[in-house]
Each structure stands twice: as structure tokens, then as C-alpha cells.
PDB file of C-alpha atoms and ligand atoms in Angstrom:
ATOM      1  CA  MET A   1     124.999  93.455  77.962  1.00 51.00           C
ATOM      2  CA  ALA A   2     127.881  92.017  75.891  1.00 46.00           C
ATOM      3  CA  GLY A   3     128.903  88.494  76.878  1.00 53.00           C
ATOM      4  CA  GLN A   4     125.548  87.846  78.542  1.00 64.00           C
ATOM      5  CA  ALA A   5     124.630  84.181  78.802  1.00 67.00           C
ATOM      6  CA  GLN A   6     121.650  83.216  76.649  1.00 73.00           C
ATOM      7  CA  ILE A   7     118.531  82.548  78.715  1.00 70.00           C
ATOM      8  CA  GLN A   8     116.990  79.556  76.987  1.00 69.00           C
ATOM      9  CA  ASN A   9     113.534  78.330  77.682  1.00 70.00           C
ATOM     10  CA  ALA A  10     113.104  74.834  76.287  1.00 66.00           C
ATOM     11  CA  SER A  11     109.427  74.735  77.114  1.00 72.00           C
ATOM     12  CA  PRO A  12     106.621  76.208  74.992  1.00 80.00           C
ATOM     13  CA  ARG A  13     105.259  77.877  78.148  1.00 89.00           C
ATOM     14  CA  GLY A  14     106.635  81.274  79.112  1.00 94.00           C
ATOM     15  CA  LEU A  15     108.093  82.097  82.506  1.00 95.00           C
ATOM     16  CA  PHE A  16     106.559  84.334  85.144  1.00 97.00           C
ATOM     17  CA  ILE A  17     109.251  86.350  86.917  1.00 97.00           C
ATOM     18  CA  THR A  18     108.411  88.871  89.622  1.00 98.00           C
ATOM     19  CA  LEU A  19     110.476  91.528  91.374  1.00 98.00           C
ATOM     20  CA  GLU A  20     109.916  92.484  94.988  1.00 98.00           C
ATOM     21  CA  GLY A  21     111.396  94.771  97.605  1.00 98.00           C
ATOM     22  CA  THR A  22     110.796  97.823  99.751  1.00 98.00           C
ATOM     23  CA  GLU A  23     110.724 101.361  98.408  1.00 95.00           C
ATOM     24  CA  GLY A  24     113.764 102.353  96.354  1.00 96.00           C
ATOM     25  CA  ALA A  25     115.106  98.785  96.272  1.00 98.00           C
ATOM     26  CA  GLY A  26     115.793  99.053  92.533  1.00 98.00           C
ATOM     27  CA  LYS A  27     112.983  96.902  91.094  1.00 98.00           C
ATOM     28  CA  SER A  28     112.007  99.285  88.287  1.00 97.00           C
ATOM     29  CA  THR A  29     115.650  99.763  87.332  1.00 97.00           C
ATOM     30  CA  LEU A  30     116.331  96.021  87.251  1.00 98.00           C
ATOM     31  CA  ILE A  31     113.128  95.021  85.490  1.00 98.00           C
ATOM     32  CA  ALA A  32     113.843  97.418  82.619  1.00 98.00           C
ATOM     33  CA  TYR A  33     117.302  95.883  82.227  1.00 97.00           C
ATOM     34  CA  LEU A  34     116.006  92.293  82.303  1.00 97.00           C
ATOM     35  CA  ALA A  35     113.257  93.075  79.790  1.00 97.00           C
ATOM     36  CA  GLU A  36     115.758  94.578  77.364  1.00 97.00           C
ATOM     37  CA  MET A  37     118.189  91.690  77.842  1.00 95.00           C
ATOM     38  CA  LEU A  38     115.524  89.056  77.194  1.00 95.00           C
ATOM     39  CA  GLN A  39     114.178  90.945  74.169  1.00 95.00           C
ATOM     40  CA  LYS A  40     117.670  91.189  72.692  1.00 94.00           C
ATOM     41  CA  GLN A  41     117.947  87.438  73.148  1.00 91.00           C
ATOM     42  CA  GLY A  42     114.833  86.999  71.016  1.00 93.00           C
ATOM     43  CA  HIS A  43     112.200  86.441  73.694  1.00 94.00           C
ATOM     44  CA  GLU A  44     108.828  88.099  73.608  1.00 97.00           C
ATOM     45  CA  VAL A  45     108.497  89.996  76.880  1.00 97.00           C
ATOM     46  CA  LEU A  46     105.474  91.388  78.693  1.00 98.00           C
ATOM     47  CA  LEU A  47     106.294  94.002  81.313  1.00 98.00           C
ATOM     48  CA  LEU A  48     103.670  94.567  84.011  1.00 98.00           C
ATOM     49  CA  ARG A  49     103.261  96.144  87.420  1.00 98.00           C
ATOM     50  CA  GLU A  50     101.054  95.640  90.458  1.00 98.00           C
ATOM     51  CA  PRO A  51      98.760  96.996  91.486  1.00 98.00           C
ATOM     52  CA  GLY A  52      97.745  97.854  87.927  1.00 98.00           C
ATOM     53  CA  GLY A  53      98.434  96.491  84.456  1.00 97.00           C
ATOM     54  CA  THR A  54      94.788  96.381  83.331  1.00 98.00           C
ATOM     55  CA  GLU A  55      92.204  99.131  82.921  1.00 98.00           C
ATOM     56  CA  ALA A  56      90.453  98.175  86.160  1.00 98.00           C
ATOM     57  CA  GLY A  57      93.777  97.511  87.883  1.00 98.00           C
ATOM     58  CA  GLU A  58      95.107 100.991  87.081  1.00 98.00           C
ATOM     59  CA  LYS A  59      91.926 102.545  88.529  1.00 98.00           C
ATOM     60  CA  ILE A  60      92.344 100.418  91.657  1.00 98.00           C
ATOM     61  CA  ARG A  61      95.990 101.541  91.829  1.00 98.00           C
ATOM     62  CA  GLY A  62      94.761 105.138  91.860  1.00 97.00           C
ATOM     63  CA  ILE A  63      92.586 104.458  94.911  1.00 97.00           C
ATOM     64  CA  LEU A  64      95.309 102.496  96.709  1.00 98.00           C
ATOM     65  CA  LYS A  65      98.015 105.121  96.239  1.00 97.00           C
ATOM     66  CA  SER A  66      95.933 108.244  96.771  1.00 96.00           C
ATOM     67  CA  PRO A  67      96.938 110.202  99.884  1.00 93.00           C
ATOM     68  CA  TYR A  68      93.740 112.256  99.568  1.00 91.00           C
ATOM     69  CA  LEU A  69      91.115 109.762 100.778  1.00 92.00           C
ATOM     70  CA  SER A  70      89.085 111.527 103.459  1.00 92.00           C
ATOM     71  CA  GLU A  71      88.458 108.206 105.191  1.00 93.00           C
ATOM     72  CA  PRO A  72      91.388 105.820 105.827  1.00 91.00           C
ATOM     73  CA  LEU A  73      91.298 102.506 103.938  1.00 96.00           C
ATOM     74  CA  LEU A  74      90.922  99.515 106.225  1.00 97.00           C
ATOM     75  CA  PRO A  75      93.760  96.969 105.915  1.00 98.00           C
ATOM     76  CA  GLU A  76      91.170  94.414 104.779  1.00 98.00           C
ATOM     77  CA  THR A  77      89.935  96.780 102.050  1.00 98.00           C
ATOM     78  CA  GLU A  78      93.521  97.354 100.973  1.00 98.00           C
ATOM     79  CA  LEU A  79      94.149  93.609 100.780  1.00 98.00           C
ATOM     80  CA  LEU A  80      91.023  92.911  98.745  1.00 98.00           C
ATOM     81  CA  LEU A  81      91.780  95.759  96.330  1.00 98.00           C
ATOM     82  CA  MET A  82      95.299  94.362  95.827  1.00 98.00           C
ATOM     83  CA  TYR A  83      93.855  90.949  95.004  1.00 98.00           C
ATOM     84  CA  ALA A  84      91.084  92.422  92.836  1.00 98.00           C
ATOM     85  CA  SER A  85      93.756  94.094  90.718  1.00 98.00           C
ATOM     86  CA  ARG A  86      95.931  90.945  90.809  1.00 98.00           C
ATOM     87  CA  VAL A  87      93.333  88.415  89.749  1.00 98.00           C
ATOM     88  CA  GLN A  88      92.230  90.623  86.848  1.00 98.00           C
ATOM     89  CA  LEU A  89      95.861  90.859  85.728  1.00 98.00           C
ATOM     90  CA  VAL A  90      96.679  87.170  86.202  1.00 98.00           C
ATOM     91  CA  LYS A  91      93.619  85.856  84.396  1.00 98.00           C
ATOM     92  CA  THR A  92      93.366  88.363  81.551  1.00 98.00           C
ATOM     93  CA  ARG A  93      97.043  89.131  80.846  1.00 98.00           C
ATOM     94  CA  ILE A  94      99.546  86.876  82.585  1.00 98.00           C
ATOM     95  CA  ILE A  95      98.161  83.374  82.016  1.00 97.00           C
ATOM     96  CA  PRO A  96      97.266  83.990  78.334  1.00 97.00           C
ATOM     97  CA  ALA A  97     100.773  85.406  77.730  1.00 98.00           C
ATOM     98  CA  LEU A  98     102.482  82.458  79.459  1.00 97.00           C
ATOM     99  CA  GLU A  99     100.453  80.085  77.319  1.00 96.00           C
ATOM    100  CA  ARG A 100     101.776  81.879  74.211  1.00 96.00           C
ATOM    101  CA  GLY A 101     105.370  81.382  75.411  1.00 95.00           C
ATOM    102  CA  VAL A 102     105.900  84.984  76.514  1.00 97.00           C
ATOM    103  CA  MET A 103     108.345  85.897  79.295  1.00 96.00           C
ATOM    104  CA  VAL A 104     106.242  87.863  81.793  1.00 98.00           C
ATOM    105  CA  LEU A 105     108.078  90.258  84.105  1.00 98.00           C
ATOM    106  CA  CYS A 106     106.046  91.883  86.856  1.00 98.00           C
ATOM    107  CA  ASP A 107     107.094  94.713  89.191  1.00 98.00           C
ATOM    108  CA  ARG A 108     105.585  93.391  92.470  1.00 98.00           C
ATOM    109  CA  HIS A 109     103.110  90.538  92.902  1.00 98.00           C
ATOM    110  CA  ASP A 110     101.808  88.301  95.653  1.00 95.00           C
ATOM    111  CA  LEU A 111     104.768  88.587  98.033  1.00 98.00           C
ATOM    112  CA  SER A 112     104.055  92.327  98.346  1.00 98.00           C
ATOM    113  CA  SER A 113     100.713  91.505  99.961  1.00 98.00           C
ATOM    114  CA  PHE A 114     102.356  89.201 102.491  1.00 98.00           C
ATOM    115  CA  ALA A 115     104.965  91.885 103.234  1.00 98.00           C
ATOM    116  CA  TYR A 116     102.836  95.068 103.213  1.00 98.00           C
ATOM    117  CA  GLN A 117      99.348  93.938 104.255  1.00 98.00           C
ATOM    118  CA  GLY A 118     100.757  91.164 106.481  1.00 98.00           C
ATOM    119  CA  GLY A 119     103.968  92.572 107.957  1.00 98.00           C
ATOM    120  CA  GLY A 120     103.172  96.258 107.484  1.00 98.00           C
ATOM    121  CA  ARG A 121      99.441  96.402 108.319  1.00 98.00           C
ATOM    122  CA  GLY A 122      99.392  93.385 110.626  1.00 98.00           C
ATOM    123  CA  LEU A 123      96.772  91.267 108.849  1.00 98.00           C
ATOM    124  CA  PRO A 124      97.039  87.568 109.781  1.00 98.00           C
ATOM    125  CA  LEU A 125      98.894  85.494 107.200  1.00 97.00           C
ATOM    126  CA  GLU A 126      96.018  83.000 107.221  1.00 98.00           C
ATOM    127  CA  THR A 127      93.659  85.740 105.990  1.00 98.00           C
ATOM    128  CA  ILE A 128      95.996  86.614 103.134  1.00 98.00           C
ATOM    129  CA  LYS A 129      96.531  82.965 102.233  1.00 98.00           C
ATOM    130  CA  ALA A 130      92.767  82.367 102.212  1.00 98.00           C
ATOM    131  CA  VAL A 131      92.141  85.296  99.840  1.00 98.00           C
ATOM    132  CA  ARG A 132      95.025  84.181  97.669  1.00 98.00           C
ATOM    133  CA  ARG A 133      93.756  80.598  97.506  1.00 98.00           C
ATOM    134  CA  ALA A 134      90.216  81.747  96.738  1.00 98.00           C
ATOM    135  CA  VAL A 135      91.166  83.841  93.707  1.00 98.00           C
ATOM    136  CA  LEU A 136      94.481  82.454  92.431  1.00 97.00           C
ATOM    137  CA  GLY A 137      94.487  78.822  93.560  1.00 97.00           C
ATOM    138  CA  ASP A 138      97.982  77.369  93.073  1.00 95.00           C
ATOM    139  CA  PHE A 139      99.154  79.981  90.573  1.00 97.00           C
ATOM    140  CA  ARG A 140     102.528  81.414  91.536  1.00 97.00           C
ATOM    141  CA  PRO A 141     105.664  82.876  89.923  1.00 97.00           C
ATOM    142  CA  ASP A 142     108.402  80.653  88.500  1.00 96.00           C
ATOM    143  CA  LEU A 143     110.949  82.976  90.056  1.00 97.00           C
ATOM    144  CA  THR A 144     110.741  85.916  92.434  1.00 98.00           C
ATOM    145  CA  LEU A 145     113.743  88.192  92.871  1.00 98.00           C
ATOM    146  CA  LEU A 146     113.592  89.926  96.235  1.00 98.00           C
ATOM    147  CA  LEU A 147     115.864  92.982  96.321  1.00 98.00           C
ATOM    148  CA  ASP A 148     116.686  93.314  99.986  1.00 98.00           C
ATOM    149  CA  LEU A 149     118.350  96.350 101.548  1.00 98.00           C
ATOM    150  CA  PRO A 150     118.120  98.439 104.720  1.00 98.00           C
ATOM    151  CA  VAL A 151     114.990 100.562 104.428  1.00 97.00           C
ATOM    152  CA  GLU A 152     116.963 103.724 105.162  1.00 97.00           C
ATOM    153  CA  VAL A 153     119.113 103.106 102.069  1.00 97.00           C
ATOM    154  CA  GLY A 154     116.050 102.694  99.828  1.00 96.00           C
ATOM    155  CA  MET A 155     114.377 105.772 101.300  1.00 95.00           C
ATOM    156  CA  ALA A 156     117.483 107.881 100.769  1.00 95.00           C
ATOM    157  CA  ARG A 157     117.499 106.850  97.094  1.00 95.00           C
ATOM    158  CA  VAL A 158     113.953 108.143  96.543  1.00 93.00           C
ATOM    159  CA  SER A 159     114.066 111.103  98.929  1.00 90.00           C
ATOM    160  CA  GLN A 160     114.311 113.639  96.099  1.00 89.00           C
ATOM    161  CA  ARG A 161     110.999 112.583  94.574  1.00 89.00           C
ATOM    162  CA  GLY A 162     108.061 114.986  94.717  1.00 87.00           C
ATOM    163  CA  ALA A 163     104.661 114.330  96.310  1.00 90.00           C
ATOM    164  CA  LYS A 164     104.424 111.155  98.372  1.00 92.00           C
ATOM    165  CA  ASP A 165     101.740 108.511  97.851  1.00 93.00           C
ATOM    166  CA  ARG A 166      99.722 106.835 100.629  1.00 95.00           C
ATOM    167  CA  PHE A 167     102.383 104.150 101.205  1.00 95.00           C
ATOM    168  CA  GLU A 168     105.352 106.507 101.061  1.00 93.00           C
ATOM    169  CA  LEU A 169     103.773 108.525 103.886  1.00 92.00           C
ATOM    170  CA  GLU A 170     104.194 105.561 106.255  1.00 95.00           C
ATOM    171  CA  LYS A 171     106.824 105.691 109.022  1.00 94.00           C
ATOM    172  CA  LEU A 172     110.186 103.914 109.084  1.00 96.00           C
ATOM    173  CA  ASP A 173     108.863 101.207 111.420  1.00 97.00           C
ATOM    174  CA  PHE A 174     106.211 100.224 108.888  1.00 98.00           C
ATOM    175  CA  PHE A 175     108.861  99.597 106.233  1.00 98.00           C
ATOM    176  CA  LYS A 176     111.043  97.711 108.713  1.00 98.00           C
ATOM    177  CA  ARG A 177     108.135  95.349 109.390  1.00 98.00           C
ATOM    178  CA  VAL A 178     107.618  95.011 105.636  1.00 98.00           C
ATOM    179  CA  ARG A 179     111.264  94.092 105.120  1.00 98.00           C
ATOM    180  CA  ALA A 180     111.176  91.530 107.950  1.00 98.00           C
ATOM    181  CA  ALA A 181     108.017  89.938 106.538  1.00 98.00           C
ATOM    182  CA  TYR A 182     109.607  89.726 103.086  1.00 98.00           C
ATOM    183  CA  LEU A 183     112.648  87.926 104.489  1.00 98.00           C
ATOM    184  CA  GLU A 184     110.511  85.603 106.585  1.00 98.00           C
ATOM    185  CA  ALA A 185     108.405  84.638 103.564  1.00 97.00           C
ATOM    186  CA  ALA A 186     111.474  84.248 101.352  1.00 97.00           C
ATOM    187  CA  ALA A 187     113.007  81.767 103.791  1.00 97.00           C
ATOM    188  CA  GLN A 188     109.999  79.498 103.291  1.00 96.00           C
ATOM    189  CA  LEU A 189     109.542  79.738  99.523  1.00 97.00           C
ATOM    190  CA  ASP A 190     111.976  77.964  97.208  1.00 95.00           C
ATOM    191  CA  TYR A 191     111.065  80.121  94.186  1.00 96.00           C
ATOM    192  CA  VAL A 192     112.190  83.324  95.935  1.00 98.00           C
ATOM    193  CA  LYS A 193     115.800  84.388  95.441  1.00 98.00           C
ATOM    194  CA  VAL A 194     117.059  87.128  97.762  1.00 98.00           C
ATOM    195  CA  ILE A 195     119.509  89.575  96.173  1.00 98.00           C
ATOM    196  CA  ASP A 196     121.466  92.189  98.115  1.00 98.00           C
ATOM    197  CA  GLY A 197     119.860  95.350  96.726  1.00 98.00           C
ATOM    198  CA  ALA A 198     122.450  97.616  98.359  1.00 98.00           C
ATOM    199  CA  GLN A 199     125.102  96.429  95.883  1.00 98.00           C
ATOM    200  CA  SER A 200     125.997  98.430  92.781  1.00 97.00           C
ATOM    201  CA  PRO A 201     123.506  98.225  89.884  1.00 97.00           C
ATOM    202  CA  GLU A 202     126.025  96.081  87.999  1.00 97.00           C
ATOM    203  CA  GLN A 203     126.307  93.562  90.858  1.00 98.00           C
ATOM    204  CA  VAL A 204     122.515  93.452  91.232  1.00 98.00           C
ATOM    205  CA  ARG A 205     122.147  92.752  87.504  1.00 98.00           C
ATOM    206  CA  LYS A 206     124.725  89.942  87.645  1.00 97.00           C
ATOM    207  CA  ALA A 207     122.976  88.272  90.594  1.00 98.00           C
ATOM    208  CA  ALA A 208     119.600  88.567  88.855  1.00 98.00           C
ATOM    209  CA  VAL A 209     120.873  87.083  85.594  1.00 96.00           C
ATOM    210  CA  ALA A 210     122.500  84.211  87.512  1.00 96.00           C
ATOM    211  CA  ALA A 211     119.151  83.530  89.192  1.00 96.00           C
ATOM    212  CA  LEU A 212     117.391  83.493  85.812  1.00 94.00           C
ATOM    213  CA  GLU A 213     119.992  81.131  84.412  1.00 91.00           C
ATOM    214  CA  SER A 214     119.551  78.804  87.384  1.00 87.00           C
ATOM    215  CA  LEU A 215     115.943  78.279  86.286  1.00 80.00           C
ATOM    216  CA  PHE A 216     117.341  76.173  83.469  1.00 69.00           C
ATOM    217  CA  LEU A 217     119.862  74.065  85.363  1.00 52.00           C
ATOM    218  CA  PRO A 218     119.116  70.321  85.036  1.00 47.00           C
ATOM    219  CA  ASP A 219     118.613  69.842  88.782  1.00 44.00           C
ATOM    220  CA  ASN A 220     116.219  72.750  89.149  1.00 43.00           C
ATOM    221  CA  ALA A 221     112.692  71.784  90.102  1.00 39.00           C
ATOM    222  CA  TYR A 222     111.301  74.295  87.593  1.00 39.00           C
ATOM    223  CA  ASN A 223     113.455  73.190  84.669  1.00 36.00           C
ATOM    224  CA  GLY A 224     111.453  72.495  81.558  1.00 34.00           C
ATOM    225  CA  LEU A 225     108.345  74.420  82.540  1.00 29.00           C
TER     226      LEU A 225
HETATM  227  N1  LIG B 301     101.692  97.284  97.494  1.00 88.03           N
HETATM  228  C1  LIG B 301     101.127  96.643  98.576  1.00 88.03           C
HETATM  229  O1  LIG B 301     101.028  97.210  99.659  1.00 88.03           O
HETATM  230  N2  LIG B 301     100.661  95.369  98.427  1.00 88.03           N
HETATM  231  C2  LIG B 301     100.702  94.716  97.239  1.00 88.03           C
HETATM  232  O2  LIG B 301     100.235  93.561  97.142  1.00 88.03           O
HETATM  233  C3  LIG B 301     101.298  95.404  96.123  1.00 88.03           C
HETATM  234  C4  LIG B 301     101.780  96.688  96.293  1.00 88.03           C
HETATM  235  C5  LIG B 301     101.379  94.724  94.795  1.00 88.03           C
HETATM  236  C6  LIG B 301     103.252 100.468  94.845  1.00 88.03           C
HETATM  237  O3  LIG B 301     104.181 101.463  94.753  1.00 88.03           O
HETATM  238  C7  LIG B 301     102.886 100.399  96.302  1.00 88.03           C
HETATM  239  O4  LIG B 301     101.891  99.403  96.495  1.00 88.03           O
HETATM  240  C8  LIG B 301     104.082  99.994  97.111  1.00 88.03           C
HETATM  241  C9  LIG B 301     103.649  98.763  97.890  1.00 88.03           C
HETATM  242  C10 LIG B 301     102.180  98.665  97.661  1.00 88.03           C
HETATM  243  N3  LIG B 301     104.382 101.056  97.994  1.00 88.03           N
HETATM  244  N4  LIG B 301     105.443 101.251  98.572  1.00 88.03           N
HETATM  245  N5  LIG B 301     106.339 101.623  99.138  1.00 88.03           N
HETATM  246  P1  LIG B 301     104.995 101.826  93.471  1.00 88.03           P
HETATM  247  O5  LIG B 301     104.839 100.794  92.429  1.00 88.03           O
HETATM  248  O6  LIG B 301     104.638 103.209  93.072  1.00 88.03           O
HETATM  249  O7  LIG B 301     106.428 101.999  94.076  1.00 88.03           O
HETATM  250  P2  LIG B 301     107.542 100.975  94.470  1.00 88.03           P
HETATM  251  O8  LIG B 301     107.198  99.614  93.965  1.00 88.03           O
HETATM  252  O9  LIG B 301     107.820 101.076  95.914  1.00 88.03           O
HETATM  253  O10 LIG B 301     108.723 101.524  93.559  1.00 88.03           O
HETATM  254  P3  LIG B 301     109.935 102.456  93.880  1.00 88.03           P
HETATM  255  O11 LIG B 301     109.814 103.216  95.147  1.00 88.03           O
HETATM  256  O12 LIG B 301     110.166 103.266  92.659  1.00 88.03           O
HETATM  257  O13 LIG B 301     111.113 101.462  94.068  1.00 88.03           O
HETATM  258  P4  LIG B 301     111.938 100.596  93.018  1.00 88.03           P
HETATM  259  O14 LIG B 301     111.203 100.432  91.749  1.00 88.03           O
HETATM  260  O15 LIG B 301     112.328  99.382  93.720  1.00 88.03           O
HETATM  261  O16 LIG B 301     113.249 101.487  92.785  1.00 88.03           O
HETATM  262  P5  LIG B 301     113.853 102.137  91.427  1.00 88.03           P
HETATM  263  O17 LIG B 301     112.858 103.176  90.906  1.00 88.03           O
HETATM  264  O18 LIG B 301     114.346 101.105  90.523  1.00 88.03           O
HETATM  265  O19 LIG B 301     115.105 102.857  92.054  1.00 88.03           O
HETATM  266  C11 LIG B 301     114.973 103.932  92.971  1.00 88.03           C
HETATM  267  C12 LIG B 301     116.194 104.878  92.784  1.00 88.03           C
HETATM  268  O20 LIG B 301     117.390 104.190  93.134  1.00 88.03           O
HETATM  269  C13 LIG B 301     116.392 105.355  91.331  1.00 88.03           C
HETATM  270  O21 LIG B 301     116.876 106.663  91.391  1.00 88.03           O
HETATM  271  C14 LIG B 301     117.476 104.411  90.791  1.00 88.03           C
HETATM  272  O22 LIG B 301     118.249 105.010  89.796  1.00 88.03           O
HETATM  273  C15 LIG B 301     118.292 104.136  92.034  1.00 88.03           C
HETATM  274  N6  LIG B 301     118.907 102.795  92.062  1.00 88.03           N
HETATM  275  C16 LIG B 301     118.368 101.638  91.582  1.00 88.03           C
HETATM  276  N7  LIG B 301     119.205 100.601  91.805  1.00 88.03           N
HETATM  277  C17 LIG B 301     120.280 101.117  92.467  1.00 88.03           C
HETATM  278  C18 LIG B 301     121.482 100.543  92.993  1.00 88.03           C
HETATM  279  N8  LIG B 301     121.756  99.223  92.911  1.00 88.03           N
HETATM  280  N9  LIG B 301     122.357 101.363  93.612  1.00 88.03           N
HETATM  281  C19 LIG B 301     122.102 102.694  93.736  1.00 88.03           C
HETATM  282  N10 LIG B 301     120.980 103.302  93.254  1.00 88.03           N
HETATM  283  C20 LIG B 301     120.081 102.527  92.627  1.00 88.03           C
END
């Protein structure tokens, strides 16, 4: 961490930074590094994950990840549970923290729904956008780091883990559709920065820090948030 550029936020409002990617992309690894870096630089940091992060959200996470449901969850049910968890987190944790100047880092957010429930499960994007608009309005991250890598590489990284959850039991094709949907969405959203997640951890960290620094460049649309 020596020699790291100082991430300065001139505004009293905090920044909302989210990490996205398919399984084993390295989100949890990177988010822990970024949280520590920002804390060492004197920022107050709130580390969250989706689905989850609140009492209700963690219970919803349990339902969503359980491989033991005797009746399959409909894609629509899955989508609404994701947004139920998300809106609870955004309104009770994220927005109040941003208003206090806290740097909020979240492992997955909205883009996951477009990738998994849209690309993976095949729900129409208009349905997802309508749910999003209804509960979150215009709220969105200041920066999303999408760790992109071939799904086989991510799967190989996590292959030694024990019992699989409901998502991890999906086939390769599902995750390929998820990856494609992520990249398609990223191409249309200027706050999403795609990082090659197949690089070494050190290279991934450098690219992520550069993206954070770019939030504060004078010509950046989000400068001075
Ligand atoms: N989901 C959804 O469908 N819709 C939604 O709206 C939301 C979520 C919000 C949550 O799973 C599931 O919910 C998720 C999508 C769905 N399911 N899937 N798949 P989760 O939170 O339990 O799991 P995850 O988000 O997929 O996390 P993960 O599998 O642990 O991946 P990761 O956090 O990106 O990876 P990691 O733990 O940082 O790294 C994995 C391993 O690779 C680990 O051993 C590291 O040491 C190693 N690693 C990390 N970086 C590198 C590099 N650069 N090189 C080599 N090795 C590395």
C-alpha cells in the first residue's frame, strides 16, 4: 500500500462504489483491499454486500442462496427478493452513510440483477428497469468496478469450496449469459469501469485504484459529488 495516491473527496457527501462480476472474479478480495486503503487514508468506510447487509436482507439472502427449496423460485420472485433486500439496504444504510460523508463499498448491487436475473434467467430488461425505477428512482452508484474474466477461470478459482449454493449449481451457459449481460450493460453506463479480472491481484488493485482516482479528475462528470 506504500506510495498509494491519496483518494481525496472534496465533497461532504460520501461516494458509493460497487463491485461486480461473475463467481470467483475477485470482488471480495478487492473490496477488502480498497476498504483498508481508504481507511488508512483517513476515510470512514462502510463495507456491505448484496443481497444482505440488513437484518431483513440477510434473511432474504438465506432464501435466495438456499439449494434446499423444495419448490424452485420463479425468476420474478428472485428479482423481487433482490430488490426487497436492496431497497432496505439503500434506504436504511447506504443513503444515511453517504449523507454523513462515508465511503460506501458494496459487494454487488444493481448491475447483478441486470446480469443474473436479466442475462442469466432471461427476464426482460424493461421488467428489471421498472422494478428498479419503482423502488430506487434515480439512485445509482458513483462508480462500479466490473471484474471481467472468462467464467471458467472464475469457476476454477472457487472449485475447492465446499457445498454449493443455489446460484453456484447453475451450468456454465448460465454464467456465460451473465457475463455477456454484464458487458452489454457496462458498454451503456458511463459509471461502470471494466477491469480485466484475470490479471494478477496486484494488477487488479492498480486498475481499481486508478478508477477511484479518476473520480476526482477535473473533467469527470462526477467530480465534486
Ligand atoms: N445475485 C443475483 O443473482 N442478483 C443480484 O441482484 C445480486 C446477487 C445482488 C451472491 O453470491 C449470489 O447472488 C451471486 C449472484 C446472486 N451468485 N453467484 N454466482 P455470493 O455473494 O455468495 O458470491 P459471489 O458474489 O459470487 O462471490 P465469490 O464467488 O466469492 O466471488 P468473488 O468475491 O468475486 O471472488 P473472491 O472470493 O474475491 O475470490 C475467489 C478466489 O480467487 C479466492 O480464492 C481468491 O483468493 C482468488 N483470487 C481473487 N483475485 C484473484 C486474482 N486476481 N488472481 C488469482 N486469484 C484470485
